[in-house]
Short mmCIF file of C-alpha atoms in Angstrom, two decimals:
data_model
loop_
_atom_site.label_atom_id
_atom_site.label_comp_id
_atom_site.label_asym_id
_atom_site.label_seq_id
_atom_site.Cartn_x
_atom_site.Cartn_y
_atom_site.Cartn_z
CA MET A 1 62.79 86.93 136.36
CA SER A 2 63.32 83.95 134.07
CA PHE A 3 60.62 82.21 132.06
CA SER A 4 60.32 79.20 129.81
CA LEU A 5 59.63 79.57 126.10
CA ALA A 6 59.37 75.81 125.77
CA ASN A 7 56.25 75.78 127.96
CA GLY A 8 54.83 78.88 126.35
CA ILE A 9 54.75 80.63 129.74
CA GLN A 10 55.67 84.22 130.43
CA PRO A 11 55.49 86.25 133.69
CA GLY A 12 51.88 86.61 134.83
CA ASN A 13 51.09 83.05 133.67
CA ARG A 14 49.81 84.24 130.30
CA ARG A 15 50.18 81.76 127.47
CA PHE A 16 51.25 82.83 124.04
CA ASN A 17 52.23 81.21 120.78
CA VAL A 18 56.00 80.64 120.62
CA ALA A 19 55.88 80.45 116.83
CA LEU A 20 54.84 84.11 116.73
CA LEU A 21 58.05 85.20 118.44
CA PRO A 22 60.76 86.68 116.19
CA GLN A 23 63.33 83.95 115.68
CA ARG A 24 66.94 84.98 116.39
CA THR A 25 70.03 82.89 116.75
CA TRP A 26 72.56 83.89 119.38
CA THR A 27 76.16 83.25 118.59
CA PRO A 28 79.27 84.15 120.57
CA PHE A 29 81.11 84.89 117.33
CA LEU A 30 78.77 87.63 116.14
CA PRO A 31 80.95 90.59 117.33
CA LEU A 32 83.98 89.10 115.53
CA CYS A 33 82.26 88.33 112.25
CA ALA A 34 79.65 91.07 111.88
CA LEU A 35 82.06 93.76 110.69
CA SER A 36 80.78 96.42 108.36
CA LYS A 37 82.15 96.64 104.84
CA SER A 38 84.07 99.81 105.68
CA GLU A 39 85.66 98.14 108.72
CA ILE A 40 86.70 95.16 106.65
CA MET A 41 88.21 97.44 104.00
CA SER A 42 90.03 99.53 106.63
CA LEU A 43 91.52 96.43 108.21
CA ARG A 44 92.59 95.12 104.80
CA VAL A 45 94.34 98.40 104.02
CA LEU A 46 96.23 98.13 107.31
CA GLU A 47 97.20 94.54 106.56
CA LEU A 48 98.57 95.56 103.16
CA ILE A 49 100.56 98.37 104.79
CA PHE A 50 102.04 95.84 107.22
CA PHE A 51 102.79 93.46 104.34
CA PHE A 52 104.63 96.19 102.42
CA TYR A 53 106.52 97.20 105.56
CA PHE A 54 107.78 93.69 106.29
CA ALA A 55 108.41 92.75 102.65
CA THR A 56 110.56 95.84 102.01
CA HIS A 57 112.33 95.43 105.34
CA ILE A 58 113.94 92.17 104.17
CA PRO A 59 116.24 93.66 101.46
CA ILE A 60 116.87 96.80 103.53
CA THR A 61 118.12 94.71 106.43
CA LEU A 62 120.14 92.25 104.36
CA PHE A 63 121.76 94.71 101.94
CA ILE A 64 122.00 97.94 103.95
CA ASP A 65 121.60 97.59 107.71
CA LEU A 66 123.82 94.54 108.16
CA GLN A 67 126.77 96.39 106.63
CA ALA A 68 127.22 97.82 110.12
CA LEU A 69 128.04 94.33 111.42
CA LEU A 70 129.51 92.27 108.58
CA PRO A 71 132.98 92.66 107.03
CA GLU A 72 133.25 94.96 104.02
CA HIS A 73 134.30 92.19 101.63
CA VAL A 74 130.90 90.50 102.08
CA TYR A 75 129.16 93.22 100.06
CA PRO A 76 129.76 94.20 96.43
CA GLN A 77 130.96 97.70 95.73
CA PRO A 78 127.61 99.04 94.41
CA LEU A 79 125.92 98.27 97.74
CA LYS A 80 128.75 99.91 99.67
CA ASP A 81 128.51 102.96 97.42
CA LEU A 82 124.74 103.08 97.97
CA LEU A 83 125.26 103.14 101.73
CA LYS A 84 127.88 105.90 101.45
CA TRP A 85 125.58 107.95 99.23
CA TYR A 86 122.73 107.63 101.73
CA ALA A 87 124.99 108.53 104.69
CA ALA A 88 126.34 111.59 102.90
CA ASP A 89 123.05 112.92 101.54
CA PHE A 90 120.99 112.34 104.67
CA LYS A 91 123.76 113.03 107.19
CA ASP A 92 123.54 109.63 108.86
CA PRO A 93 126.96 108.72 110.25
CA MET A 94 125.52 105.91 112.38
CA VAL A 95 125.39 103.52 109.42
CA LEU A 96 129.05 104.11 108.46
CA ASP A 97 130.61 104.36 111.92
CA PRO A 98 127.98 102.90 114.25
CA PRO A 99 128.38 103.34 118.01
CA GLU A 100 128.27 100.16 120.06
CA TRP A 101 124.71 100.72 121.28
CA PHE A 102 123.57 101.14 117.66
CA LYS A 103 125.35 97.92 116.71
CA SER A 104 123.44 96.11 119.45
CA PHE A 105 120.15 97.21 117.84
CA VAL A 106 121.33 96.02 114.41
CA PHE A 107 122.37 92.71 115.98
CA CYS A 108 118.85 92.29 117.41
CA GLU A 109 117.45 93.16 114.00
CA ALA A 110 119.57 90.48 112.35
CA LEU A 111 119.05 87.77 114.94
CA LEU A 112 115.47 88.30 116.11
CA GLN A 113 113.64 90.41 113.56
CA THR A 114 114.89 89.23 110.17
CA PRO A 115 113.52 85.65 110.52
CA PHE A 116 110.17 87.19 111.45
CA PHE A 117 109.92 89.45 108.38
CA PRO A 118 108.91 86.82 105.75
CA ILE A 119 106.53 85.15 108.20
CA ALA A 120 104.79 88.44 108.97
CA ALA A 121 104.74 89.44 105.29
CA TYR A 122 102.98 86.18 104.43
CA ALA A 123 100.48 86.50 107.32
CA PHE A 124 99.40 90.04 106.45
CA LEU A 125 99.28 89.39 102.71
CA LYS A 126 96.95 86.48 103.40
CA GLY A 127 95.03 88.47 106.00
CA GLY A 128 93.13 87.47 109.11
CA CYS A 129 95.86 85.14 110.46
CA LYS A 130 95.15 85.23 114.18
CA TRP A 131 98.31 83.26 115.01
CA ILE A 132 100.44 86.29 114.08
CA ARG A 133 98.96 88.40 116.91
CA ILE A 134 101.35 87.53 119.77
CA PRO A 135 104.54 87.55 117.63
CA ALA A 136 103.44 90.89 116.14
CA ILE A 137 102.87 92.36 119.60
CA VAL A 138 106.34 91.23 120.72
CA TYR A 139 107.95 92.56 117.55
CA SER A 140 106.20 95.94 117.56
CA THR A 141 106.94 96.56 121.24
CA HIS A 142 110.60 95.68 120.81
CA VAL A 143 111.11 97.83 117.70
CA ALA A 144 109.24 100.84 119.08
CA THR A 145 111.44 100.67 122.18
CA THR A 146 114.66 100.67 120.15
CA LEU A 147 113.56 103.58 117.97
CA ILE A 148 113.08 105.95 120.90
CA PRO A 149 116.82 106.23 121.77
CA ILE A 150 117.73 106.42 118.07
CA LEU A 151 115.39 109.35 117.46
CA ALA A 152 116.54 111.06 120.67
CA HIS A 153 120.15 110.64 119.54
CA ILE A 154 119.38 112.22 116.18
CA LEU A 155 117.58 115.18 117.71
CA PHE A 156 119.87 116.02 120.63
CA TYR A 157 123.36 114.59 120.07
CA GLN A 158 126.07 116.99 118.91
CA PHE A 159 127.41 115.14 115.90
CA PRO A 160 131.02 115.81 114.83
CA LEU A 161 131.79 117.09 111.35
CA LYS A 162 134.53 114.52 110.73
CA PRO A 163 135.12 111.85 109.57
CA ASN A 164 131.45 111.25 108.77
CA PRO A 165 129.39 114.41 109.27
CA GLY A 166 126.09 114.12 111.09
CA PRO A 167 123.09 116.46 111.06
CA GLN A 168 123.89 119.95 112.32
CA THR A 169 120.85 122.10 111.55
CA VAL A 170 117.28 121.57 112.69
CA ARG A 171 116.26 120.81 109.13
CA GLU A 172 118.95 118.14 108.74
CA ARG A 173 117.96 116.54 112.03
CA TRP A 174 114.28 116.37 111.12
CA LEU A 175 115.12 115.07 107.66
CA LEU A 176 116.99 112.18 109.26
CA VAL A 177 114.17 111.68 111.76
CA SER A 178 111.76 111.32 108.81
CA ILE A 179 113.86 108.39 107.53
CA TYR A 180 113.66 106.52 110.84
CA ALA A 181 110.16 107.59 111.92
CA PRO A 182 108.22 105.01 109.83
CA TYR A 183 110.02 102.28 111.76
CA LEU A 184 108.41 103.67 114.89
CA LEU A 185 105.00 104.65 113.52
CA VAL A 186 104.24 101.41 111.68
CA PRO A 187 105.11 99.16 114.67
CA VAL A 188 102.95 101.35 116.94
CA LEU A 189 100.10 101.09 114.42
CA LEU A 190 100.67 97.33 114.26
CA LEU A 191 100.56 97.08 118.05
CA LEU A 192 97.29 99.03 118.26
CA THR A 193 95.75 96.89 115.50
CA MET A 194 96.69 93.65 117.25
CA LEU A 195 95.30 94.91 120.57
CA MET A 196 92.11 96.58 119.38
CA SER A 197 90.94 94.82 116.23
CA SER A 198 88.24 92.23 116.91
CA THR A 199 89.63 90.17 114.04
CA TYR A 200 92.92 89.61 115.87
CA ASN A 201 91.91 90.15 119.49
CA ALA A 202 90.11 87.02 120.66
CA SER A 203 90.08 87.95 124.36
CA SER A 204 86.28 88.11 124.55
CA LYS A 205 84.84 84.94 126.08
CA PRO A 206 81.83 83.35 124.39
CA GLY A 207 79.78 83.32 127.58
CA ASN A 208 80.33 87.00 128.23
CA VAL A 209 79.57 87.99 124.65
CA SER A 210 76.37 85.95 124.61
CA ALA A 211 75.23 87.40 127.93
CA LYS A 212 75.85 90.96 126.72
CA ALA A 213 73.93 90.28 123.52
CA LYS A 214 70.96 88.89 125.45
CA LYS A 215 71.00 91.83 127.83
CA LYS A 216 70.72 94.31 124.94
CA ASN A 217 67.59 92.56 123.73
#
């Protein structure tokens, strides 16, 4: 049953003084803004993790990953030696003699992901940039999808010993998995943050939020 505060009438036709009522302002933005200090700090930690992830991804992609696509003469010898050292120590032949399917992932990284890295790094360093939500969802879904076949290949493929030896023992396989795993875990964490954080998820409609708030009181 509805009643009018302006007329000072409540159910049962009893008058009362409106000024004595506790004053409260309803706002549809309350659930988005009224975060606790711990929630704000937790979100900021996540944003800094995402910033570090994207910022470090830029040199890794340009100086290491793209060696799988570009001619050798493009890179100086120290960078080529660094890649060979990594491939030998961590038993990762895919970066020295990449199969075609792996090259397709690196091509997507160069064409689609690399331009996004500085934009995302800026957005998460600044924090609270809601416009990054949809691009971040697209990026994280794409990258997580590409990492699944890579990790499966590392765990189950029978790598040859020559010319570039791959992982043979369980320990060597899991060591190589640990190198690639952050590029699955961080995008999944990014996806969950974009979907579940009230700071980035603006799917709640003002009318619905206001109605829920009134119902609770």
